[in-house]
GROMACS .gro file of C-alpha atoms in nm:
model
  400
    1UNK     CA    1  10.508  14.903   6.669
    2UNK     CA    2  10.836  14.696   6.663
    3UNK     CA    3  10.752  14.631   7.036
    4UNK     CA    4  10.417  14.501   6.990
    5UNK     CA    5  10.530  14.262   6.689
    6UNK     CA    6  10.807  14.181   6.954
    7UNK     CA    7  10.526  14.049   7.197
    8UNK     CA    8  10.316  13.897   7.010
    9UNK     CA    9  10.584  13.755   6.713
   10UNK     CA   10  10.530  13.437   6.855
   11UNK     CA   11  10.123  13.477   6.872
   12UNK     CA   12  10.165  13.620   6.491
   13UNK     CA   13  10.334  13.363   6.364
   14UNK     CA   14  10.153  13.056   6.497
   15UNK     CA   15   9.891  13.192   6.375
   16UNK     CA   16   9.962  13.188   6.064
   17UNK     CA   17  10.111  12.861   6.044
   18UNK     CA   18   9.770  12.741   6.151
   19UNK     CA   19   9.599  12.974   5.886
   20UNK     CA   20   9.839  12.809   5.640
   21UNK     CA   21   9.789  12.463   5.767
   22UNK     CA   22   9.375  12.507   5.776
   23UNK     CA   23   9.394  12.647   5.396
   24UNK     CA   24   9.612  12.321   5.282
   25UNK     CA   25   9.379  12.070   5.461
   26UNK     CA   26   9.076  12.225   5.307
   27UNK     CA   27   9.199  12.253   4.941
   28UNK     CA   28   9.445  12.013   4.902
   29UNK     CA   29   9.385  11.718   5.130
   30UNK     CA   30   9.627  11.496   4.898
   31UNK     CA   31   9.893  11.664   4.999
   32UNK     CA   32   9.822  11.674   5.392
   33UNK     CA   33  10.045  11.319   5.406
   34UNK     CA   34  10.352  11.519   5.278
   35UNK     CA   35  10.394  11.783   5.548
   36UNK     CA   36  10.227  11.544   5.832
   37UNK     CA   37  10.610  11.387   5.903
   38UNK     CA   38  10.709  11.792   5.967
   39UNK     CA   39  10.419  11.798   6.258
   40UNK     CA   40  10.486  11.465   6.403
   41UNK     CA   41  10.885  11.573   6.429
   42UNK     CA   42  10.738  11.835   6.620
   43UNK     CA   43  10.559  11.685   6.864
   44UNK     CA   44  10.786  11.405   6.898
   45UNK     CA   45  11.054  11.648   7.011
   46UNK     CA   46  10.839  11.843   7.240
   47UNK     CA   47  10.729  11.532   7.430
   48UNK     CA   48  11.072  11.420   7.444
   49UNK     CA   49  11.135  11.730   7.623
   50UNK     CA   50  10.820  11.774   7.837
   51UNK     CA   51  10.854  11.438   8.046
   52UNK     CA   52  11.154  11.502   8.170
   53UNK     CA   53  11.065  11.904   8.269
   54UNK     CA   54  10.766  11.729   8.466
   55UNK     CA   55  11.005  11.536   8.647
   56UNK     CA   56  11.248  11.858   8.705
   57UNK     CA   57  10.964  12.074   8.764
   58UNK     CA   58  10.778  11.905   9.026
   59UNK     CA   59  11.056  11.760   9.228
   60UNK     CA   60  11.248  12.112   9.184
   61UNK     CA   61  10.908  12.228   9.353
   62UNK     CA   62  10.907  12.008   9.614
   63UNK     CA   63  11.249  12.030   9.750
   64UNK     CA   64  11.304  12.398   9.714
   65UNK     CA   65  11.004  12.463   9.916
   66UNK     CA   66  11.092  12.649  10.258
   67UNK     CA   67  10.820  12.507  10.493
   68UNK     CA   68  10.672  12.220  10.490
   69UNK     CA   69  10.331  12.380  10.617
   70UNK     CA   70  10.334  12.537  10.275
   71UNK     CA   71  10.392  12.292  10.028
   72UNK     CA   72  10.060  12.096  10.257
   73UNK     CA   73   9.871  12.402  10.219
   74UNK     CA   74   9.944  12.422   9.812
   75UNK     CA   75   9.855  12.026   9.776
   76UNK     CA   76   9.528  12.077   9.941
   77UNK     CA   77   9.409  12.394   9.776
   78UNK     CA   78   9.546  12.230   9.464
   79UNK     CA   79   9.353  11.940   9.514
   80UNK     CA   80   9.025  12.099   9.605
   81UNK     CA   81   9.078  12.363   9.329
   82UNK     CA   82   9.105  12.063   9.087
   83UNK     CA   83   8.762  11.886   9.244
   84UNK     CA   84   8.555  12.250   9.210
   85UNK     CA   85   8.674  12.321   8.888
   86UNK     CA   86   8.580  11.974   8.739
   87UNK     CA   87   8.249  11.906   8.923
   88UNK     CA   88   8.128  12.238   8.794
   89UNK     CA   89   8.183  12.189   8.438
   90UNK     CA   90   8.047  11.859   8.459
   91UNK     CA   91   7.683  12.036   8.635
   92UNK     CA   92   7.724  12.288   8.420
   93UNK     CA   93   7.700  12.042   8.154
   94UNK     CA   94   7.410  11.831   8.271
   95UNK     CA   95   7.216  12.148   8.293
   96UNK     CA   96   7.298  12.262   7.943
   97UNK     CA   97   7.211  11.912   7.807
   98UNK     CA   98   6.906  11.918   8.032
   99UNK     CA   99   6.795  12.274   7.920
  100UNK     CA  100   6.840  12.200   7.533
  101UNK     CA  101   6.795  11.818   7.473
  102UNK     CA  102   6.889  11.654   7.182
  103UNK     CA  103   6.541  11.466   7.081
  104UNK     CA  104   6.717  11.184   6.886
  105UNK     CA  105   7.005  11.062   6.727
  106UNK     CA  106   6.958  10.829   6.400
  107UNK     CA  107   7.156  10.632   6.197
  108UNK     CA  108   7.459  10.422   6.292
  109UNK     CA  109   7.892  10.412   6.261
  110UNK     CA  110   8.153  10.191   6.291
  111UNK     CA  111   8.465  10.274   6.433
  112UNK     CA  112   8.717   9.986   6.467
  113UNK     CA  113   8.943   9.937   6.804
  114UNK     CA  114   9.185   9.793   6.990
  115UNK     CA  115   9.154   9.698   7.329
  116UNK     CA  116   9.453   9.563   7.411
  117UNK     CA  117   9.437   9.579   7.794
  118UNK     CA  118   9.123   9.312   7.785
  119UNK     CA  119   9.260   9.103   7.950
  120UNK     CA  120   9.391   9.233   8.254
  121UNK     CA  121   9.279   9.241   8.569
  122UNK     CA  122   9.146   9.569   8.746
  123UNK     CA  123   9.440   9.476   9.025
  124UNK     CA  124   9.736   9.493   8.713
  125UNK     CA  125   9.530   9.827   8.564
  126UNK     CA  126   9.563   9.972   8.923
  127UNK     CA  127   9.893   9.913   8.965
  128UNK     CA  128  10.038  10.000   8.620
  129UNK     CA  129   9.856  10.321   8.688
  130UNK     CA  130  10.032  10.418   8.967
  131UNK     CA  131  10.359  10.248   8.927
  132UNK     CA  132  10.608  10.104   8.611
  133UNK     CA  133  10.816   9.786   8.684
  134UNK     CA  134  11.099   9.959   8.538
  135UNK     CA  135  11.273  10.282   8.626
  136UNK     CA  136  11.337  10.360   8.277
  137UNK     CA  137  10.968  10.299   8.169
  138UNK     CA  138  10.941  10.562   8.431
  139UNK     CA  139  11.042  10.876   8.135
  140UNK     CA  140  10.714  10.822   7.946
  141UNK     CA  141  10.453  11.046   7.879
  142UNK     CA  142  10.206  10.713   7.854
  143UNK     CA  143  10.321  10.691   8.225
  144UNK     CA  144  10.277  11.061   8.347
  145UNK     CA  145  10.118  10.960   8.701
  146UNK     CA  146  10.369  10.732   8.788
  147UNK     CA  147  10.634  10.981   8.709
  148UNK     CA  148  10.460  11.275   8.912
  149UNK     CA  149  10.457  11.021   9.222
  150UNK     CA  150  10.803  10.934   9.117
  151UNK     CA  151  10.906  11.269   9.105
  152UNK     CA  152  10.723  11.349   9.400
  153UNK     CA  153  10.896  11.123   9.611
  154UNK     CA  154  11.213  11.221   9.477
  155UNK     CA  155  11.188  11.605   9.592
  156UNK     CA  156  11.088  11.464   9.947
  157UNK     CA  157  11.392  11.276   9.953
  158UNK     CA  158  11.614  11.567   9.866
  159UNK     CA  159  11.439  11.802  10.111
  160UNK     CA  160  11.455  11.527  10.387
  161UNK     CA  161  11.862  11.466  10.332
  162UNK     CA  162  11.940  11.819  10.470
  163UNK     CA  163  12.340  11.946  10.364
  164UNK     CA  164  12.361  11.617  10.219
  165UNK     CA  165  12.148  11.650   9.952
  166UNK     CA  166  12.247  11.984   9.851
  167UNK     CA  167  12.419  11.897   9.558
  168UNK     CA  168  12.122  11.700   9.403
  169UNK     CA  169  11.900  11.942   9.492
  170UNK     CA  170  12.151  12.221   9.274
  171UNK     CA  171  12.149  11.917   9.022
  172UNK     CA  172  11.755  11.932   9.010
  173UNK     CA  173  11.683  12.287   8.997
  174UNK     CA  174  11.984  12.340   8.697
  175UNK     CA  175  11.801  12.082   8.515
  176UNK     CA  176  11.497  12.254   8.561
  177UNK     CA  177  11.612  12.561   8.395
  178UNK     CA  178  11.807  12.359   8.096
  179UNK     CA  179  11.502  12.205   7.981
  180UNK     CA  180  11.323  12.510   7.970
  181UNK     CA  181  11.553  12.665   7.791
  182UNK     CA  182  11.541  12.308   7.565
  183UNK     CA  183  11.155  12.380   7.468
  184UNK     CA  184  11.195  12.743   7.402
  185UNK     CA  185  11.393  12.632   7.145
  186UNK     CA  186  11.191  12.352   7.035
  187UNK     CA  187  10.900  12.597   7.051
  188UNK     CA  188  11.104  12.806   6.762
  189UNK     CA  189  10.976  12.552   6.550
  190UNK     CA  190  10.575  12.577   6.655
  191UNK     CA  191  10.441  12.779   6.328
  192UNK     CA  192  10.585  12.518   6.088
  193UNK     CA  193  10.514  12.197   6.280
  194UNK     CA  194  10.185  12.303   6.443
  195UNK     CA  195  10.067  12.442   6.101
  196UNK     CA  196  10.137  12.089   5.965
  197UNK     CA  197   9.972  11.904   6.232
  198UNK     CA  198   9.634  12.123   6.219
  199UNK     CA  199   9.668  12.082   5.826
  200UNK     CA  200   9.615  11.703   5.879
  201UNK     CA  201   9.328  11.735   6.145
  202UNK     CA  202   9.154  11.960   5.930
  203UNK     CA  203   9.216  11.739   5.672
  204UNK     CA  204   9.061  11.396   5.827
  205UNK     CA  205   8.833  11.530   6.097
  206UNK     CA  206   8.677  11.811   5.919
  207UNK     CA  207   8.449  11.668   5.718
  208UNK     CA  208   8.315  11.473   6.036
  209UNK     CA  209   8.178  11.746   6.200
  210UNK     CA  210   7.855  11.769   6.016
  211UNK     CA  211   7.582  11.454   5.994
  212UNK     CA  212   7.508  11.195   6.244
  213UNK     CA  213   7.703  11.336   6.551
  214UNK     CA  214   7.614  11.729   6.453
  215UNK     CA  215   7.359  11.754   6.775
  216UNK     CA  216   7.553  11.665   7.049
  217UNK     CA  217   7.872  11.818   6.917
  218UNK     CA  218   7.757  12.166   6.826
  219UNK     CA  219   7.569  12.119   7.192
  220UNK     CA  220   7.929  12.093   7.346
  221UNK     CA  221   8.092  12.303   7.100
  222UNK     CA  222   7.848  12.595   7.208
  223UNK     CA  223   7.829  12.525   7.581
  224UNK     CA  224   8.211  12.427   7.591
  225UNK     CA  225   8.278  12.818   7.435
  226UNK     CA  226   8.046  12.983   7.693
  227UNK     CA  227   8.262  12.756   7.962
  228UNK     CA  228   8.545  12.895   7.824
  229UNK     CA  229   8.482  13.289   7.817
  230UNK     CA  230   8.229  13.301   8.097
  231UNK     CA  231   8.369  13.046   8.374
  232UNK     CA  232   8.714  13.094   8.325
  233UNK     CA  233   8.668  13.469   8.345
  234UNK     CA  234   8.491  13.444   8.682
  235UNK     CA  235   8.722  13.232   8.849
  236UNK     CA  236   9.043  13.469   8.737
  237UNK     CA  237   8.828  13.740   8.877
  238UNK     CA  238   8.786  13.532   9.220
  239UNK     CA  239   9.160  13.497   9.200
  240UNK     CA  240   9.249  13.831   9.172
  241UNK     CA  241   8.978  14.109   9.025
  242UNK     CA  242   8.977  14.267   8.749
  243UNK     CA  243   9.367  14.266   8.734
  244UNK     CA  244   9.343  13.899   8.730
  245UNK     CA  245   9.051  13.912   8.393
  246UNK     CA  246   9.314  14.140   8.208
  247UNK     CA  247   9.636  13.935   8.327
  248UNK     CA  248   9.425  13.611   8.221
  249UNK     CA  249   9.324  13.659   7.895
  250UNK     CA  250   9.624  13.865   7.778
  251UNK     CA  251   9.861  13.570   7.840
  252UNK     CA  252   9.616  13.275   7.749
  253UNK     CA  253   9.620  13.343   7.397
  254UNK     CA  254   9.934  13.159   7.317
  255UNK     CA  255   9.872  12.835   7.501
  256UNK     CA  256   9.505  12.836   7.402
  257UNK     CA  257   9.620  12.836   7.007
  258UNK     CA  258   9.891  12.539   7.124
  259UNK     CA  259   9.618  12.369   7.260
  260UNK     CA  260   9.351  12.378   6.987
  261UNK     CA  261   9.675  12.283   6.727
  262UNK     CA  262   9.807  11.985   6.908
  263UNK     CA  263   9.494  11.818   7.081
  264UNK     CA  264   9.763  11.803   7.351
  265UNK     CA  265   9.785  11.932   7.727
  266UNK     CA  266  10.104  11.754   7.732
  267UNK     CA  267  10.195  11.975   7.475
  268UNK     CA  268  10.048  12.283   7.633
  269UNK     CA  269  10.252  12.270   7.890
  270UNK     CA  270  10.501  12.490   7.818
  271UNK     CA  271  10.303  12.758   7.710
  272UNK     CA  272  10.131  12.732   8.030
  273UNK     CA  273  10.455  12.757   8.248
  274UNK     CA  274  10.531  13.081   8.008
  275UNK     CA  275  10.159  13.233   8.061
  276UNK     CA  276  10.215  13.169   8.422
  277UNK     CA  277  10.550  13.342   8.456
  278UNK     CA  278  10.401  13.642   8.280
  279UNK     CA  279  10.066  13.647   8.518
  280UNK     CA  280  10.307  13.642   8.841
  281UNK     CA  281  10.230  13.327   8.942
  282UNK     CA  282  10.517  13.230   9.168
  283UNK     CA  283  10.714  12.909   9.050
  284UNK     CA  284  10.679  12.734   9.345
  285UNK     CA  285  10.276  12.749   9.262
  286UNK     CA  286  10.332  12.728   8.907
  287UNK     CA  287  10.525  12.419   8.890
  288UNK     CA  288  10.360  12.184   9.076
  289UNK     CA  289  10.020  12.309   8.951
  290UNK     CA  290  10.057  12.309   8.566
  291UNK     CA  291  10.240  11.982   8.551
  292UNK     CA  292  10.023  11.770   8.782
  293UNK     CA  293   9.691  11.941   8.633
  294UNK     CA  294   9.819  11.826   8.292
  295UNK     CA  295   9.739  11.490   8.404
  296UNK     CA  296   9.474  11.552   8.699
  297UNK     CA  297   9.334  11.842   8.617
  298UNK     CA  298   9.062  11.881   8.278
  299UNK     CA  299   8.780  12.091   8.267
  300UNK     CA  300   8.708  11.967   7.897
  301UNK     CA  301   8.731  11.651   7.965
  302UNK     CA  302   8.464  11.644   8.210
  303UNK     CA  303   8.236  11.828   8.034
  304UNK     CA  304   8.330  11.575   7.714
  305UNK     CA  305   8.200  11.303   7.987
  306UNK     CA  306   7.890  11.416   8.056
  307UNK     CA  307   7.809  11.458   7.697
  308UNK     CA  308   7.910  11.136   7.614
  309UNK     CA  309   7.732  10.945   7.855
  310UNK     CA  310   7.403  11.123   7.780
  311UNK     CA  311   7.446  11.040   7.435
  312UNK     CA  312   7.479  10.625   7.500
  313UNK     CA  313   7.191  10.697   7.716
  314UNK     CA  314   7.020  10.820   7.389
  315UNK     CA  315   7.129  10.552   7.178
  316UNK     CA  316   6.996  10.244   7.418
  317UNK     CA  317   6.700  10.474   7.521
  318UNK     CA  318   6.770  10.532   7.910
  319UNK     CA  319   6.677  10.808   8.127
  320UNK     CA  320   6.964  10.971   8.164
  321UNK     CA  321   6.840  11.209   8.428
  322UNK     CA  322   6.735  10.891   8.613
  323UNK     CA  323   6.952  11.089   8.994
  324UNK     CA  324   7.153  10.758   9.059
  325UNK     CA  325   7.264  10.789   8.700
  326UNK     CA  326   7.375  11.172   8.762
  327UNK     CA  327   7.577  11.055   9.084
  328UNK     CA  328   7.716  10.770   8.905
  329UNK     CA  329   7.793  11.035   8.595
  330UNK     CA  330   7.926  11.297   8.870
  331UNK     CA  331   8.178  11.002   8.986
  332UNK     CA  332   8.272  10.902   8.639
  333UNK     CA  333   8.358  11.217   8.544
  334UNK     CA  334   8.557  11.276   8.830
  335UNK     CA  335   8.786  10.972   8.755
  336UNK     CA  336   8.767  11.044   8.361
  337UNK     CA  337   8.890  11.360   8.379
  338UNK     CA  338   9.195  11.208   8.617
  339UNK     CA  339   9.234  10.892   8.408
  340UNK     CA  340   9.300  11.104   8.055
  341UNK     CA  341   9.637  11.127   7.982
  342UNK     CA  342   9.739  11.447   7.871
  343UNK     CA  343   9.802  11.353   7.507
  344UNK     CA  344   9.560  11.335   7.174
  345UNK     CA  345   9.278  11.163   7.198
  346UNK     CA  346   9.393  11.004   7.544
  347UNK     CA  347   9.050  11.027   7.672
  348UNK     CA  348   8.978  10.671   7.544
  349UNK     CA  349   9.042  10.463   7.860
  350UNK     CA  350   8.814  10.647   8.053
  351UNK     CA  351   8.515  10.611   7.762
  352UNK     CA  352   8.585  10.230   7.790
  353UNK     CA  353   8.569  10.267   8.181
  354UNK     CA  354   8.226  10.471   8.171
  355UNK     CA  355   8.083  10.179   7.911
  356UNK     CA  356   8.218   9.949   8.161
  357UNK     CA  357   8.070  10.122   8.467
  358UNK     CA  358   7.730  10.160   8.331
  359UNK     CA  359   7.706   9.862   8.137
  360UNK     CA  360   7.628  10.011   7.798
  361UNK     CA  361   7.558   9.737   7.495
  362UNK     CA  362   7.881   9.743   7.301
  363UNK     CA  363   7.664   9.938   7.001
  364UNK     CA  364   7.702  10.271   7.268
  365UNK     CA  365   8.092  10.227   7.188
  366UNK     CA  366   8.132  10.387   6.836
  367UNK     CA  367   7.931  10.685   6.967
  368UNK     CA  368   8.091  10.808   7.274
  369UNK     CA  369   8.449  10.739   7.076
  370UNK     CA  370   8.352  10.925   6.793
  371UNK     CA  371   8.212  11.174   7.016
  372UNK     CA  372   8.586  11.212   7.235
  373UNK     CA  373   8.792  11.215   6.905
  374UNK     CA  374   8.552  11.508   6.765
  375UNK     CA  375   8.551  11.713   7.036
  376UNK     CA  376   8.924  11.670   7.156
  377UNK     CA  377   9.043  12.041   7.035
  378UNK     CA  378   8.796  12.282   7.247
  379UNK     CA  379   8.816  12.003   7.501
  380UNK     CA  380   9.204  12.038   7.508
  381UNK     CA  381   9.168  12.398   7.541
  382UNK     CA  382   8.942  12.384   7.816
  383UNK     CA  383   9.214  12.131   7.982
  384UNK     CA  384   9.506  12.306   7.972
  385UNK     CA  385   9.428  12.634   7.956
  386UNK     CA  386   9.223  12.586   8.256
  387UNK     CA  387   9.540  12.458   8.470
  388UNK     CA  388   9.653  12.835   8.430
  389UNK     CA  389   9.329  12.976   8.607
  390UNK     CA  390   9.350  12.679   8.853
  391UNK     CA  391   9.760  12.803   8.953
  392UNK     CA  392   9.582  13.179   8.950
  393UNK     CA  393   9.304  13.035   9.213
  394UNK     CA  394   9.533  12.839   9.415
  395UNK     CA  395   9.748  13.160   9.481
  396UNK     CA  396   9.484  13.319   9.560
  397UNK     CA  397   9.510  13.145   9.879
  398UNK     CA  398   9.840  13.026   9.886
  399UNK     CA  399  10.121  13.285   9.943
  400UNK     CA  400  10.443  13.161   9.901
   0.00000   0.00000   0.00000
């Protein structure tokens, strides 16, 4: 007994922060804005210490890697694990909204935003999506791409500089392992500061879920649930049988409850790298997977896409199913589900590209915002917890 509460301690008590954290959002909503500072501490110190374990991680990866042949080989089954994965959640989608249509959606909402980036060019997006202009805006988690090319880069360079580079390379790998060892403690503090995060959503979003938006969400709400249990089941079952079904869902648990509490693959992370390490997912796999699929890599996201889209087709009254509007939805999603930075609610760049792409009337805004901020929990689940079945598939084919 005292080894299975040793196991599952962690599991245990998260759970019960976020049992505690539900039952204060739901009774006493007043006092949500009291213990909200305790769950922004949190995550502020877990971001603080996931950027610069991205860095470590990946460029650790990179230049500890034996053979160059191999470290090709895990970029390209990476990268076409990442393209399967994505394009069949967003088919998967279309066929679920295409199978069980919502008829209509009345009445209207307001949402107020900011778009601050109106005024720039699609040449300045581009290249302050792929780059910083200064190395310290480098350390960011609102700059995660350029940092994974960054750190990239960096790992080349150390592998390239032979003896030379020996003692950055030791430097890189050392820092690898102290900022692990920095979240596990700031993990310590999960139950209280994840309990008072989910408090406030519970709080603010829950009486949201029911009313104008109820169709669409429950329809991604149900279909994003048998995504969940049913897809990511058969791909850990291509990875590795029925060992890898067990292994799977016996260490998903724990990231899959950090997920739903934080609205955060950025703050999944860890818990992923953990899961992986129990799986047996080597760490040459494991870190450049995980980190780079927290940015490149979301299952829910795409699947949030495709809903979204067919519901500002609803709202303006165009055929959604119209095939040049599937491709066009197929590409979106593709780019979406890249383009969402792995933090809450970061999926709101790509719903102003897809109103952007299609030309929706700016009434179709609201909706498909509404509709990315109320499904952001199961859709964070599906994104990070599906970057551990994606480092499962690639070693499937990668041995290392």
């Amino acid at each position: 007994m005292k080894e299975v509460f040793k196991n599952y301690s962690g599991i245990i008590l998260l759970l019960l922060g976020i049992t505690a954290g539900s039952i204060i959002g739901i009774t006493m909503p007043s006092f949500v804005g009291y213990i909200k500072p305790l769950g922004d501490i949190f995550l502020n110190l877990l971001f603080v210490s996931v950027v610069p374990l991205v860095f470590f991680a990946v460029s650790n990866s990179i230049a500890s890697l034996e053979q160059q042949s191999k470290f090709g080989r895990i970029l390209l089954v990476m990268s076409l694990t990442f393209l399967f994965f994505i394009l069949t959640a967003a088919v998967f989608t279309i066929c679920v909204v295409y199978l069980f249509p919502v008829s209509s959606i009345s009445g209207s909402s307001q949402i107020v935003t900011e778009n601050a980036a109106a005024t720039d060019t699609w040449g300045n997006r581009i290249v302050g999506f792929f780059t910083v202009g200064e190395f310290t805006e480098l350390f960011s988690r609102k700059n995660m791409l350029a940092l994974l090319i960054f750190a990239f880069l960096t790992g080349f360079a150390a592998r390239k500089s032979g003896e030379k580079g020996q003692v950055f390379r030791s430097f890189i790998a050392s820092g690898y392992e102290v900022m692990k060892e920095l979240l596990l403690l700031v993990m310590k503090l999960a139950p209280i500061g994840l309990g008072a995060y989910f408090a406030f959503q519970v709080a603010t979003l829950g009486p949201q879920l029911f009313g104008f938006y109820g169709k669409p969400l429950g329809l991604y709400y149900i279909a994003g649930i048998i995504y969940f249990l049913v897809f990511f089941s058969l791909y850990a079952f291509m990875a590795d049988g029925q060992k890898g079904v067990k292994s799977f869902w016996t260490n998903a648990i724990y990231p899959s409850l950090t997920a739903i509490s934080t609205c955060s693959s950025f703050a999944t992370m860890p818990a992923n790298l953990q899961a992986a390490s129990k799986i047996g997912i080597p760490s040459a796999i494991a870190n450049l997977v995980i980190p780079i699929g927290t940015t490149l890599h979301k299952n829910g996201s795409s699947m949030s896409s495709i809903i979204k889209i067919y519901v500002a087709f609803l709202i303006i009254g165009r055929d959604f199913f119209d095939p040049m509007n599937l491709l066009l939805a197929l590409g979106i999603t593709v780019f979406v589900s890249i383009v969402a930075g792995g933090i809450p609610n970061g999926g709101y760049i790509g719903e102003m590209l897809m109103i952007s792409v299609y030309k929706l009337p700016q009434e179709a805004i609201p909706a498909v915002m509404i509709i990315g901020t109320l499904v952001d929990p199961l859709a964070t689940v599906l994104n990070a917890v599906g970057d551990i079945v994606a480092a499962m598939f690639v070693n499937r084919f990668v041995k290392v």
